[in-house]
mmCIF file of C-alpha atoms in Angstrom:
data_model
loop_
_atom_site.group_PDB
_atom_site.id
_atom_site.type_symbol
_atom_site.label_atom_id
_atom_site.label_comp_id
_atom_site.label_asym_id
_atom_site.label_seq_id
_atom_site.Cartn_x
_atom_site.Cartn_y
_atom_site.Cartn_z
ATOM 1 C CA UNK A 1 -31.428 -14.580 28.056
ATOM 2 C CA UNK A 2 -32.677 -13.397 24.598
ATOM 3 C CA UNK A 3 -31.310 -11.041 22.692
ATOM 4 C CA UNK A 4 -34.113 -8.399 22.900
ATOM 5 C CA UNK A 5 -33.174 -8.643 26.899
ATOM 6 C CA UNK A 6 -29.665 -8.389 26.444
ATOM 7 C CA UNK A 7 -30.106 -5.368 24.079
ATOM 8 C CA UNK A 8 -32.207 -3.477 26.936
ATOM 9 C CA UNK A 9 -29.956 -4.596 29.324
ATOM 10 C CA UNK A 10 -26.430 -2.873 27.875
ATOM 11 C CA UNK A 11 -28.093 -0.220 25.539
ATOM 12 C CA UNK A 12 -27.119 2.845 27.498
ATOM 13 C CA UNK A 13 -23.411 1.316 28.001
ATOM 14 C CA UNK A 14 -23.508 1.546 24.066
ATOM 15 C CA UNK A 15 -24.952 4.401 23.700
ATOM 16 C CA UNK A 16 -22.371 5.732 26.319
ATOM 17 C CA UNK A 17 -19.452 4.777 24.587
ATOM 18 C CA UNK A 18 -20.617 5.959 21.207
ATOM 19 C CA UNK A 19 -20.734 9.185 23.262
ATOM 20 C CA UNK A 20 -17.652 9.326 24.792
ATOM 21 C CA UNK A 21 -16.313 8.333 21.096
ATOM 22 C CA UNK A 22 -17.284 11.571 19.842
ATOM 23 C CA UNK A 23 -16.177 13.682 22.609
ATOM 24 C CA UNK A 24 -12.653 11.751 22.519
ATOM 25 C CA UNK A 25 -12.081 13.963 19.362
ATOM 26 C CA UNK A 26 -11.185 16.742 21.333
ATOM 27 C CA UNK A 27 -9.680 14.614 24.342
ATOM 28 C CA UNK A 28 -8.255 17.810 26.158
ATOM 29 C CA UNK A 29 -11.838 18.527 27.257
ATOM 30 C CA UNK A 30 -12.748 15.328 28.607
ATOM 31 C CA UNK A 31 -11.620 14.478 32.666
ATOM 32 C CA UNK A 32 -9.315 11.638 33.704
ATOM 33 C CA UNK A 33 -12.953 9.979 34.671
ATOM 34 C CA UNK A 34 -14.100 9.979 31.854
ATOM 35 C CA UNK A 35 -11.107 8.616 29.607
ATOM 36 C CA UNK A 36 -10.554 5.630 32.507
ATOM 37 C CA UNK A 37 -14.437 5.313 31.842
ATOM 38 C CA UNK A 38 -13.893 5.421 28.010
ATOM 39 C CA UNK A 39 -11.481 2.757 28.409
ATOM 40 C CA UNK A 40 -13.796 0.666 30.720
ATOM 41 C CA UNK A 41 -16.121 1.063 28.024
ATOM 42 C CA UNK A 42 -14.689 -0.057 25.175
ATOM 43 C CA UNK A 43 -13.437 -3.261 26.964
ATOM 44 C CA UNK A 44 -17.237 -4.281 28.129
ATOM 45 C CA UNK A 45 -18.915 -3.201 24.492
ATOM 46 C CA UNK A 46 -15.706 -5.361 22.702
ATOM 47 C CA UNK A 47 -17.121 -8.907 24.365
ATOM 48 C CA UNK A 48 -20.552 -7.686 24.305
ATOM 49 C CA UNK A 49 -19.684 -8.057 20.934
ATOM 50 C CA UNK A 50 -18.167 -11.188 20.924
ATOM 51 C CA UNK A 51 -21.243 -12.512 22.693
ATOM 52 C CA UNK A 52 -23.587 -11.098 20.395
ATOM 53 C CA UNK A 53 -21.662 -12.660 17.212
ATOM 54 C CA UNK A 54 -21.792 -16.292 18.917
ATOM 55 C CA UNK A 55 -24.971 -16.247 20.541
ATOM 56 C CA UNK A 56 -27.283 -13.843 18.799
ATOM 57 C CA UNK A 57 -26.165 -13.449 15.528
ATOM 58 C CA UNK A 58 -27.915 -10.289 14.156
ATOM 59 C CA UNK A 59 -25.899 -8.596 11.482
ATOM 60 C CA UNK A 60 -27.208 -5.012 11.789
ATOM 61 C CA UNK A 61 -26.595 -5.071 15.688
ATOM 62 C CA UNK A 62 -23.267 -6.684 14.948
ATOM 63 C CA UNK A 63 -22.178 -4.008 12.151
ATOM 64 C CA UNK A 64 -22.874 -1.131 14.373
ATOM 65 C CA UNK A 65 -21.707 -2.697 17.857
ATOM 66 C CA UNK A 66 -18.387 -3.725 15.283
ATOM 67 C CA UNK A 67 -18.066 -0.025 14.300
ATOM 68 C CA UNK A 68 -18.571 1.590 17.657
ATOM 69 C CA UNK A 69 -15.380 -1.012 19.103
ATOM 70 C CA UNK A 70 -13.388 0.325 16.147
ATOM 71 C CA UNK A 71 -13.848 3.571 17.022
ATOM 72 C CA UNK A 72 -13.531 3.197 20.623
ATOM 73 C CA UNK A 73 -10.053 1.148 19.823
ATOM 74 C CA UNK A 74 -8.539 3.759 17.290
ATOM 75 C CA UNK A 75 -8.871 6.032 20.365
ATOM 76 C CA UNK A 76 -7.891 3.751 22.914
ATOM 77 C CA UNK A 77 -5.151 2.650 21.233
ATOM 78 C CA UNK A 78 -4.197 5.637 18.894
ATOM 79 C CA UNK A 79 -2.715 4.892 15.685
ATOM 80 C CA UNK A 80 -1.050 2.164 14.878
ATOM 81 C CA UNK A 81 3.508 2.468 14.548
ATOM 82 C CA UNK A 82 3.892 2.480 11.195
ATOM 83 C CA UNK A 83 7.267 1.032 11.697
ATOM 84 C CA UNK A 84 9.430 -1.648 10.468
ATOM 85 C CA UNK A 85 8.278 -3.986 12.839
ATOM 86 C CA UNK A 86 4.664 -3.568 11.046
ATOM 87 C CA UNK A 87 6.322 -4.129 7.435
ATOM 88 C CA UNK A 88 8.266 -7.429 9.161
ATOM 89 C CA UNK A 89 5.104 -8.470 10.968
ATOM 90 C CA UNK A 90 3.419 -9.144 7.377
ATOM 91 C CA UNK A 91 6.266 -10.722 5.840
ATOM 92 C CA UNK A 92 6.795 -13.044 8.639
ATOM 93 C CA UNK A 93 3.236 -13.875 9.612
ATOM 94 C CA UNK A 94 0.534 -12.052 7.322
ATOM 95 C CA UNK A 95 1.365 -13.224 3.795
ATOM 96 C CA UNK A 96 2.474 -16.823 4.667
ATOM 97 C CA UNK A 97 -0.629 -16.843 6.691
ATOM 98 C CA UNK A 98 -2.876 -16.200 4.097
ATOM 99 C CA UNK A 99 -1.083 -18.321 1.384
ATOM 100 C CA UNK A 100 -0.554 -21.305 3.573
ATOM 101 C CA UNK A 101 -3.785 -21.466 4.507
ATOM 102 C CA UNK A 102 -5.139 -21.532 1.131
ATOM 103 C CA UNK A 103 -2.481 -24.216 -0.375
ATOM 104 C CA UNK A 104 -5.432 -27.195 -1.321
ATOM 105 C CA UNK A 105 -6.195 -23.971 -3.901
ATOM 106 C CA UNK A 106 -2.526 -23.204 -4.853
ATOM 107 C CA UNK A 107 -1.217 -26.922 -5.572
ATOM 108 C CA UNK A 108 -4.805 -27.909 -7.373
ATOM 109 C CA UNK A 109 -4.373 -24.763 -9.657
ATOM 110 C CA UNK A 110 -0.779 -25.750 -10.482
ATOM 111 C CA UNK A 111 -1.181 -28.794 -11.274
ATOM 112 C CA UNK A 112 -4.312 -28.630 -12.982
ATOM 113 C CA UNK A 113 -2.053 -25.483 -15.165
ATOM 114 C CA UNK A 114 0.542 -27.577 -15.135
ATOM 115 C CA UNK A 115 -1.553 -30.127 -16.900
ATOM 116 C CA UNK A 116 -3.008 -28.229 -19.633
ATOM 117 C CA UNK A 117 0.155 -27.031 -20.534
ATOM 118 C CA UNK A 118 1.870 -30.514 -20.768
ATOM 119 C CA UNK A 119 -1.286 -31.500 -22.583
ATOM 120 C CA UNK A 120 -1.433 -29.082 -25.405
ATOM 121 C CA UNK A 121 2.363 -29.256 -25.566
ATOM 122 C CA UNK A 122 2.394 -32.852 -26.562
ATOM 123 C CA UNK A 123 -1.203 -32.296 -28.791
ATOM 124 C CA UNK A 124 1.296 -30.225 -30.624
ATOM 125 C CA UNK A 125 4.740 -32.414 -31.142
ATOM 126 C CA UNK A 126 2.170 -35.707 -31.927
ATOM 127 C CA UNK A 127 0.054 -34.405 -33.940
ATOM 128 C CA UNK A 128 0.618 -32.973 -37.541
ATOM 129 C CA UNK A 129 -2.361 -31.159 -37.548
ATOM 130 C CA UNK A 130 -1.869 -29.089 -34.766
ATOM 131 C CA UNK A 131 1.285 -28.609 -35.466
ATOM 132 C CA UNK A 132 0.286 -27.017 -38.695
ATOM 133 C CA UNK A 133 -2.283 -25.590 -37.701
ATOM 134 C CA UNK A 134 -2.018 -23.653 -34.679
ATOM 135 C CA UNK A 135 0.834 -21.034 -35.848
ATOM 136 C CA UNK A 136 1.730 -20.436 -39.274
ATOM 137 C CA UNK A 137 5.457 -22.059 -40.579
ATOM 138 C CA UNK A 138 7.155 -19.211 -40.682
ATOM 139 C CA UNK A 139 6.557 -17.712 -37.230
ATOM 140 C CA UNK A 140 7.425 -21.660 -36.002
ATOM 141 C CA UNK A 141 10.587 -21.380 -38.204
ATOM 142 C CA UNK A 142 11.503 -17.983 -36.651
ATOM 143 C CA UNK A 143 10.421 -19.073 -32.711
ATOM 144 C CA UNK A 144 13.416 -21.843 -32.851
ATOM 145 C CA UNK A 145 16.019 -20.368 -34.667
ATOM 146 C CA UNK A 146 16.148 -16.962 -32.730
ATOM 147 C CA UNK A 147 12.993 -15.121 -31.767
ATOM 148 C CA UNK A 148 12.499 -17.740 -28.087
ATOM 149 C CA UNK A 149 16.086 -17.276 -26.965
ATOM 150 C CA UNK A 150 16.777 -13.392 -28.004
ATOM 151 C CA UNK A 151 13.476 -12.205 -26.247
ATOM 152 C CA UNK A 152 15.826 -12.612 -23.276
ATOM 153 C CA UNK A 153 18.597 -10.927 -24.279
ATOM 154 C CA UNK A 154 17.606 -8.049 -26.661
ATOM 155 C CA UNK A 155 16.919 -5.433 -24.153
ATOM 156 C CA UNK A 156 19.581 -4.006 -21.349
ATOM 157 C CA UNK A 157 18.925 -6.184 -18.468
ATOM 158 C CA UNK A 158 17.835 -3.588 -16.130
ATOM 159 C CA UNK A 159 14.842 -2.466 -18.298
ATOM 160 C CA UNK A 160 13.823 -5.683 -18.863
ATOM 161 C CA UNK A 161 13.333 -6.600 -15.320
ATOM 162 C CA UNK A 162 11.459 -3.822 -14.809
ATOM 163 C CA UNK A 163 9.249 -4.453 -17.760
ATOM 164 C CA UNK A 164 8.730 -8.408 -16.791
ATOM 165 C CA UNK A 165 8.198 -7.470 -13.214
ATOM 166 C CA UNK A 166 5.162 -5.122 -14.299
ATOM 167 C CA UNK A 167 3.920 -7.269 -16.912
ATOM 168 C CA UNK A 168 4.105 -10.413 -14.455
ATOM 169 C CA UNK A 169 2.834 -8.380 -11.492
ATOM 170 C CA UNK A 170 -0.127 -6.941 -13.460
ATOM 171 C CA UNK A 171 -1.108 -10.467 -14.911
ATOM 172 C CA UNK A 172 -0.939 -11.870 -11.207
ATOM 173 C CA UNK A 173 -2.884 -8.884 -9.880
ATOM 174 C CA UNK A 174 -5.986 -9.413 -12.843
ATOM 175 C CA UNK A 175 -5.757 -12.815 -11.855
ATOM 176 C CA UNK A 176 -7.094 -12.588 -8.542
ATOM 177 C CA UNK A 177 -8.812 -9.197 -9.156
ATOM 178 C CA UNK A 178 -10.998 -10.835 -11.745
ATOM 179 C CA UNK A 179 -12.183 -13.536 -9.034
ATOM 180 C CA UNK A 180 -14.349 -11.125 -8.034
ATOM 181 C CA UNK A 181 -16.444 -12.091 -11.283
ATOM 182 C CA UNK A 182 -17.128 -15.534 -9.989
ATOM 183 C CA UNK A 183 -13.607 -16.952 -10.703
ATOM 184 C CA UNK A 184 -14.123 -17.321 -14.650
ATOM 185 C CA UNK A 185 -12.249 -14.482 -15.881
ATOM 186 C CA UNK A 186 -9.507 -16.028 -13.675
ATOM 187 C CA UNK A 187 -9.873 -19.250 -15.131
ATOM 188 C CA UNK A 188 -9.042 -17.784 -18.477
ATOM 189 C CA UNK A 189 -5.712 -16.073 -17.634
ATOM 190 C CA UNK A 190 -5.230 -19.062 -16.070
ATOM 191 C CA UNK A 191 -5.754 -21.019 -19.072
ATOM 192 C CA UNK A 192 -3.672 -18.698 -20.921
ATOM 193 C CA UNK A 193 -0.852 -18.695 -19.600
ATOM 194 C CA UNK A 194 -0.856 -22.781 -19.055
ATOM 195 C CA UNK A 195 -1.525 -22.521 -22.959
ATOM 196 C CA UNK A 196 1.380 -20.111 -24.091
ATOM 197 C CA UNK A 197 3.693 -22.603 -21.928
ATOM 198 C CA UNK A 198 2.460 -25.408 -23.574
ATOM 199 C CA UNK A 199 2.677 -24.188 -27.142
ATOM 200 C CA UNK A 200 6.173 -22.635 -27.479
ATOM 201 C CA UNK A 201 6.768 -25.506 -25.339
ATOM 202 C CA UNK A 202 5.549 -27.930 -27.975
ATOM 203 C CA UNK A 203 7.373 -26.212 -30.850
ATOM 204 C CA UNK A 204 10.598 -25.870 -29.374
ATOM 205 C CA UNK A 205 10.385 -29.640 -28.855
ATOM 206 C CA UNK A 206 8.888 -29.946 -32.090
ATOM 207 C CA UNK A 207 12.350 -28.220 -33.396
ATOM 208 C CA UNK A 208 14.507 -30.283 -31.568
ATOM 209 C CA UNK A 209 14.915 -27.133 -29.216
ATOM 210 C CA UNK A 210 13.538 -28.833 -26.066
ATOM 211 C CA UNK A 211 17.289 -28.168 -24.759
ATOM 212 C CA UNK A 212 17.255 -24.747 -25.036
ATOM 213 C CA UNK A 213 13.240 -24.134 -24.237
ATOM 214 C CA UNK A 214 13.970 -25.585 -20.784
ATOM 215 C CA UNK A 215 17.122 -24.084 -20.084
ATOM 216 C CA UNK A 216 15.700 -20.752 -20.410
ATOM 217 C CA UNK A 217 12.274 -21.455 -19.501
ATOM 218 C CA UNK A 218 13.210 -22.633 -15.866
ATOM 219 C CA UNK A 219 15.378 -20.071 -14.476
ATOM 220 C CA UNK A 220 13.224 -17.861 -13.988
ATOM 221 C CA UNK A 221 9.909 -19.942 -14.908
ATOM 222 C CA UNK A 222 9.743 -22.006 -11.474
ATOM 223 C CA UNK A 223 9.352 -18.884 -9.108
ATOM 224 C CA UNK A 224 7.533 -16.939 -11.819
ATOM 225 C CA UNK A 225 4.864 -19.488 -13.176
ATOM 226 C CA UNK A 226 4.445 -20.928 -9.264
ATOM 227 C CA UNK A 227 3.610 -17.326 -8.600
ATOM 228 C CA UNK A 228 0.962 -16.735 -11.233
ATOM 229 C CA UNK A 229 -0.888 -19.904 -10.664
ATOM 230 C CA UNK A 230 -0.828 -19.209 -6.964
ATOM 231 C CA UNK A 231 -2.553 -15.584 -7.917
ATOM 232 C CA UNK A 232 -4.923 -17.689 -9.566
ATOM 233 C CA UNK A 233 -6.158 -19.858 -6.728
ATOM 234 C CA UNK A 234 -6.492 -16.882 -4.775
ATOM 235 C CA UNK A 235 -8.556 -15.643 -7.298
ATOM 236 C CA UNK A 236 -10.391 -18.723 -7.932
ATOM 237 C CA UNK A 237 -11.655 -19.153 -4.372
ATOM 238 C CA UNK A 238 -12.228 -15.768 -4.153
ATOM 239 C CA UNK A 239 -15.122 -16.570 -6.722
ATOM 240 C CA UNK A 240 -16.164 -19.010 -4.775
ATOM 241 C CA UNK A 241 -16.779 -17.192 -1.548
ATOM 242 C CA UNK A 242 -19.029 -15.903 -4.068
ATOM 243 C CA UNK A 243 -20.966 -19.548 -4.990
ATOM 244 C CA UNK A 244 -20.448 -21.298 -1.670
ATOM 245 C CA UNK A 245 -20.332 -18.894 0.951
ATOM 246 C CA UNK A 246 -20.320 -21.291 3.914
ATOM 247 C CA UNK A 247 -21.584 -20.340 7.490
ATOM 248 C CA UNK A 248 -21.060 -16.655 6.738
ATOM 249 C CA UNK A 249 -23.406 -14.117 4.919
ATOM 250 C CA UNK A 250 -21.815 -14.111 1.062
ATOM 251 C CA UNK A 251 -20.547 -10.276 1.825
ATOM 252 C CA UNK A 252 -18.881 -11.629 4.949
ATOM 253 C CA UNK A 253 -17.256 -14.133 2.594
ATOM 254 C CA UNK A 254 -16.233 -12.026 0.133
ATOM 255 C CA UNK A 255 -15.252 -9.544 2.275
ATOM 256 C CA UNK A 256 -12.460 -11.916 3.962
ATOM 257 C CA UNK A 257 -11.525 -12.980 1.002
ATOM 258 C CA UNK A 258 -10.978 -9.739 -0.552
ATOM 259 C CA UNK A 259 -8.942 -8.517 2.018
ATOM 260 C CA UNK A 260 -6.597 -12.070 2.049
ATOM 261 C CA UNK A 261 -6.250 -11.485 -1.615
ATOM 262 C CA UNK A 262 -4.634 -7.747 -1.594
ATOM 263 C CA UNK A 263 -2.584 -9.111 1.190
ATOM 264 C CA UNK A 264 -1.060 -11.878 -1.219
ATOM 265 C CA UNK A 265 -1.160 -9.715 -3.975
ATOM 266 C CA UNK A 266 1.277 -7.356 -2.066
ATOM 267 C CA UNK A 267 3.541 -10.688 -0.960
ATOM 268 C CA UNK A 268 3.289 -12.191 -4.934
ATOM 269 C CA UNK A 269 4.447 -8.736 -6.422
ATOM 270 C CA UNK A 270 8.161 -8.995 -4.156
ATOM 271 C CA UNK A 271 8.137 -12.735 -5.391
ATOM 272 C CA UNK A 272 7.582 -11.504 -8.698
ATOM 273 C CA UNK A 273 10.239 -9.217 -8.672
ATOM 274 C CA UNK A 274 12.915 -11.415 -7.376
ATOM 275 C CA UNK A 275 12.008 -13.875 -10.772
ATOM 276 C CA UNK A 276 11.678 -10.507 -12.789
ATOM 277 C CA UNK A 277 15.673 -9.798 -11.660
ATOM 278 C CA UNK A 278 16.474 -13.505 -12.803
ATOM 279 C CA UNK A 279 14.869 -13.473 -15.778
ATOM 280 C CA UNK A 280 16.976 -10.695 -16.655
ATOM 281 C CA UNK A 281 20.168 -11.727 -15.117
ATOM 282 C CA UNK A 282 20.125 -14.749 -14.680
ATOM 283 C CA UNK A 283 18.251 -16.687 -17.852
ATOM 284 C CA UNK A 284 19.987 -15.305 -20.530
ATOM 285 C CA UNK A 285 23.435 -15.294 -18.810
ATOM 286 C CA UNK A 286 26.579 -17.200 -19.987
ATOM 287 C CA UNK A 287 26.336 -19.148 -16.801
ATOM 288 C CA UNK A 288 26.306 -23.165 -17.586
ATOM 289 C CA UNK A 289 22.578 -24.050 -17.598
ATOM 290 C CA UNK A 290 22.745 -26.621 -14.468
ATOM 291 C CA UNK A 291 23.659 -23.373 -12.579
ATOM 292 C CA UNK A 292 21.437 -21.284 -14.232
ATOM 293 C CA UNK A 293 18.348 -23.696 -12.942
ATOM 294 C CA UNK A 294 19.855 -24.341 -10.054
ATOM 295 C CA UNK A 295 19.774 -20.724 -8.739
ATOM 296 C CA UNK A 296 15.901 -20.776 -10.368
ATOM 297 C CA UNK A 297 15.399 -24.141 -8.171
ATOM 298 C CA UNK A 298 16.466 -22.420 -5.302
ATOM 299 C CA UNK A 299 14.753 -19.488 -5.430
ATOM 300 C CA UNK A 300 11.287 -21.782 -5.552
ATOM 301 C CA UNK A 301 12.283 -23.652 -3.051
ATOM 302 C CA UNK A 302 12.933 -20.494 -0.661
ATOM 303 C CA UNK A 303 9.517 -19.130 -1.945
ATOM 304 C CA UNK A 304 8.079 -22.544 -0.804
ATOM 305 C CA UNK A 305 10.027 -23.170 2.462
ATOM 306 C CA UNK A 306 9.130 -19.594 3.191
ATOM 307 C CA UNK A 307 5.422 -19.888 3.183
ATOM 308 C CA UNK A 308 5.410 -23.380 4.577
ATOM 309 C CA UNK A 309 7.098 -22.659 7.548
ATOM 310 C CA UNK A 310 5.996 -19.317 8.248
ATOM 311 C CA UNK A 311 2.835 -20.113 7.049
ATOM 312 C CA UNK A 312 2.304 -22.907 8.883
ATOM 313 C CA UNK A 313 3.782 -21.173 12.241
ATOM 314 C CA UNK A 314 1.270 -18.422 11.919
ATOM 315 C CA UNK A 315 -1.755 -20.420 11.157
ATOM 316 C CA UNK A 316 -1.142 -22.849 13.697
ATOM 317 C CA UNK A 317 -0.992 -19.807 16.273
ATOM 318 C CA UNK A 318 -4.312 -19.115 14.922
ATOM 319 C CA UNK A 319 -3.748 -16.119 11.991
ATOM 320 C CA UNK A 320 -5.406 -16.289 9.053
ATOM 321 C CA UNK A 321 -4.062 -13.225 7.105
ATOM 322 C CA UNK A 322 -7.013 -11.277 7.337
ATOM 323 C CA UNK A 323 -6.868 -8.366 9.376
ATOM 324 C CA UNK A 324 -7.892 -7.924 13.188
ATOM 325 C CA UNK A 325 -11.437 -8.916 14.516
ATOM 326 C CA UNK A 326 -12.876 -6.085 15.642
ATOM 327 C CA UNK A 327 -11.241 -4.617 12.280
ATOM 328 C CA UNK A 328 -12.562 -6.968 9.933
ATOM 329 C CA UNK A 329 -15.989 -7.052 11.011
ATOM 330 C CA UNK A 330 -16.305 -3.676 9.193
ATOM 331 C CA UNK A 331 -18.021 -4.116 5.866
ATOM 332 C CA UNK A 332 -17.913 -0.835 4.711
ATOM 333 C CA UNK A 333 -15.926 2.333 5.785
ATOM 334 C CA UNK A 334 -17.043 4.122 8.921
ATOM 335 C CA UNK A 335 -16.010 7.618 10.092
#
């Protein structure tokens, strides 16, 4: 059957349901008949639409059948419990969902980060040059003897965590925003932040501070830096939903991507503030250093354990972190 055939042959069930839609505003006027039928309805019109999308894949016809089931559901259904169930559902499938099933992303960007900041770190301890020439002497003198190790310590700790938290959350947040722009403004926070590590990184060594660079540096610097190159990937491939589209229309792509990335934005920022508390804490505590990066180790490897297995639960049960299909097939908002 073609689609012009199938059209003719449900449009008045459509046009039906759109009606009954409308009248379901006021759904003390309608009769028991006509809410079972409203009901009926919206069950035939939902795998009409499923048909439609695999067989006959018109995008108009899907984008208003798609808004008519989304209407029909909010009053089928009514609203949703905003609960804690809802807030546990996202922890414990949503998120991990959408960060485990873009990991290729999130363990190319950190290494690739990871990379660049080893590389310019060494550029700098072997060669003279850079070392000269990339900071003047006297802001290298004052980075080793104090400026590096009292940044942690020369606010009260509870303002400080506050401060890193926003400042980390807001970096993460342009990160994958900036996507949007075909990835590159992502690539150069990206770069940025692989570049600052690398450079104090360099002249701490450089000072025979590599001790103290890393004892500091990794506390808090596993979660937070795995973090902000994860917000990057996310970005990253959300620019290339942009480039390389696949199967789907490019504002399908993006679409799905957009809405994974302000669901891992929303995960990254409680991340984020779990590394913000040991930054402040934790780092520039008089705790020996072993257990200093030892509570830093394990908070990365919770982060990581988290989203594999969770992740990996949820994806294999066939979530993606996106939101429901009859849900996400809107493109635009609908009243």
């Amino acid at each position: 059957m073609d689609l012009d055939a199938y059209v003719s042959l449900h449009r008045a069930e459509w046009a039906r349901l759109e009606d009954l839609v409308r009248r379901a505003a006021r759904p003390r006027r309608m009769s028991g008949a006509e809410l079972d039928e409203l009901v009926d309805l919206y069950q035939k019109v939902a795998t009409h639409l499923s048909v439609i999308r695999s067989r006959y894949p018109d995008p108009m016809l899907v984008d208003r059948l798609a808004g008519t089931v989304t209407r029909a559901r909010s009053v089928v259904a009514g609203a949703r419990d905003p609960g804690w169930h809802v807030v546990g559902g996202f922890f414990a499938v949503t998120f991990p969902a959408a960060v485990y099933a873009r990991r290729g992303w999130v363990f190319a960007t950190c290494a690739v980060s990871l990379a660049v900041a080893l590389a310019l770190g060494l550029w700098v301890v072997n060669s003279p040059a850079a070392y000269s020439g990339l900071l003047p002497r006297d802001e290298v003198a004052a980075l080793c003897r104090t400026d590096f190790a009292r940044y942690y310590s020369e606010n009260p700790a509870s303002s400080f965590a506050a401060h890193v938290w926003t400042n980390n959350a807001w970096v993460s947040a342009s990160a994958i925003a900036l996507g949007a722009l075909a990835g590159i403004p992502t690539l150069t926070v990206l770069l940025v932040n692989a570049g600052n590590l690398g450079l104090v990184g360099g002249y701490m060594t450089s000072c025979g501070e590599a001790s103290q660079f890393f004892t500091l540096i990794l506390p808090h610097g596993l979660l937070e830096l795995t973090v902000v190159f994860t917000a990057g990937a996310v970005g990253l491939r959300l620019g290339w939903s942009i480039i390389d589209p696949g199967p789907r229309r490019r504002v399908e792509a993006l679409a799905a991507e957009g809405r994974a990335a302000v669901v891992i934005s929303l995960g990254l920022a409680v991340a984020l503030a779990v590394s913000g508390l040991i930054e402040a804490f934790v780092t520039p505590s008089a705790l020996p250093a072993g257990v200093r990066i030892a509570i830093g180790a394990l908070a990365l490897a919770v982060f990581v354990g988290y989203v594999w297995v969770y992740g990996r639960r949820a994806v294999a049960a066939g979530e993606t972190g996106d939101l429901e299909e009859d849900l996400s097939a809107d493109l635009a908002p609908t009243v």
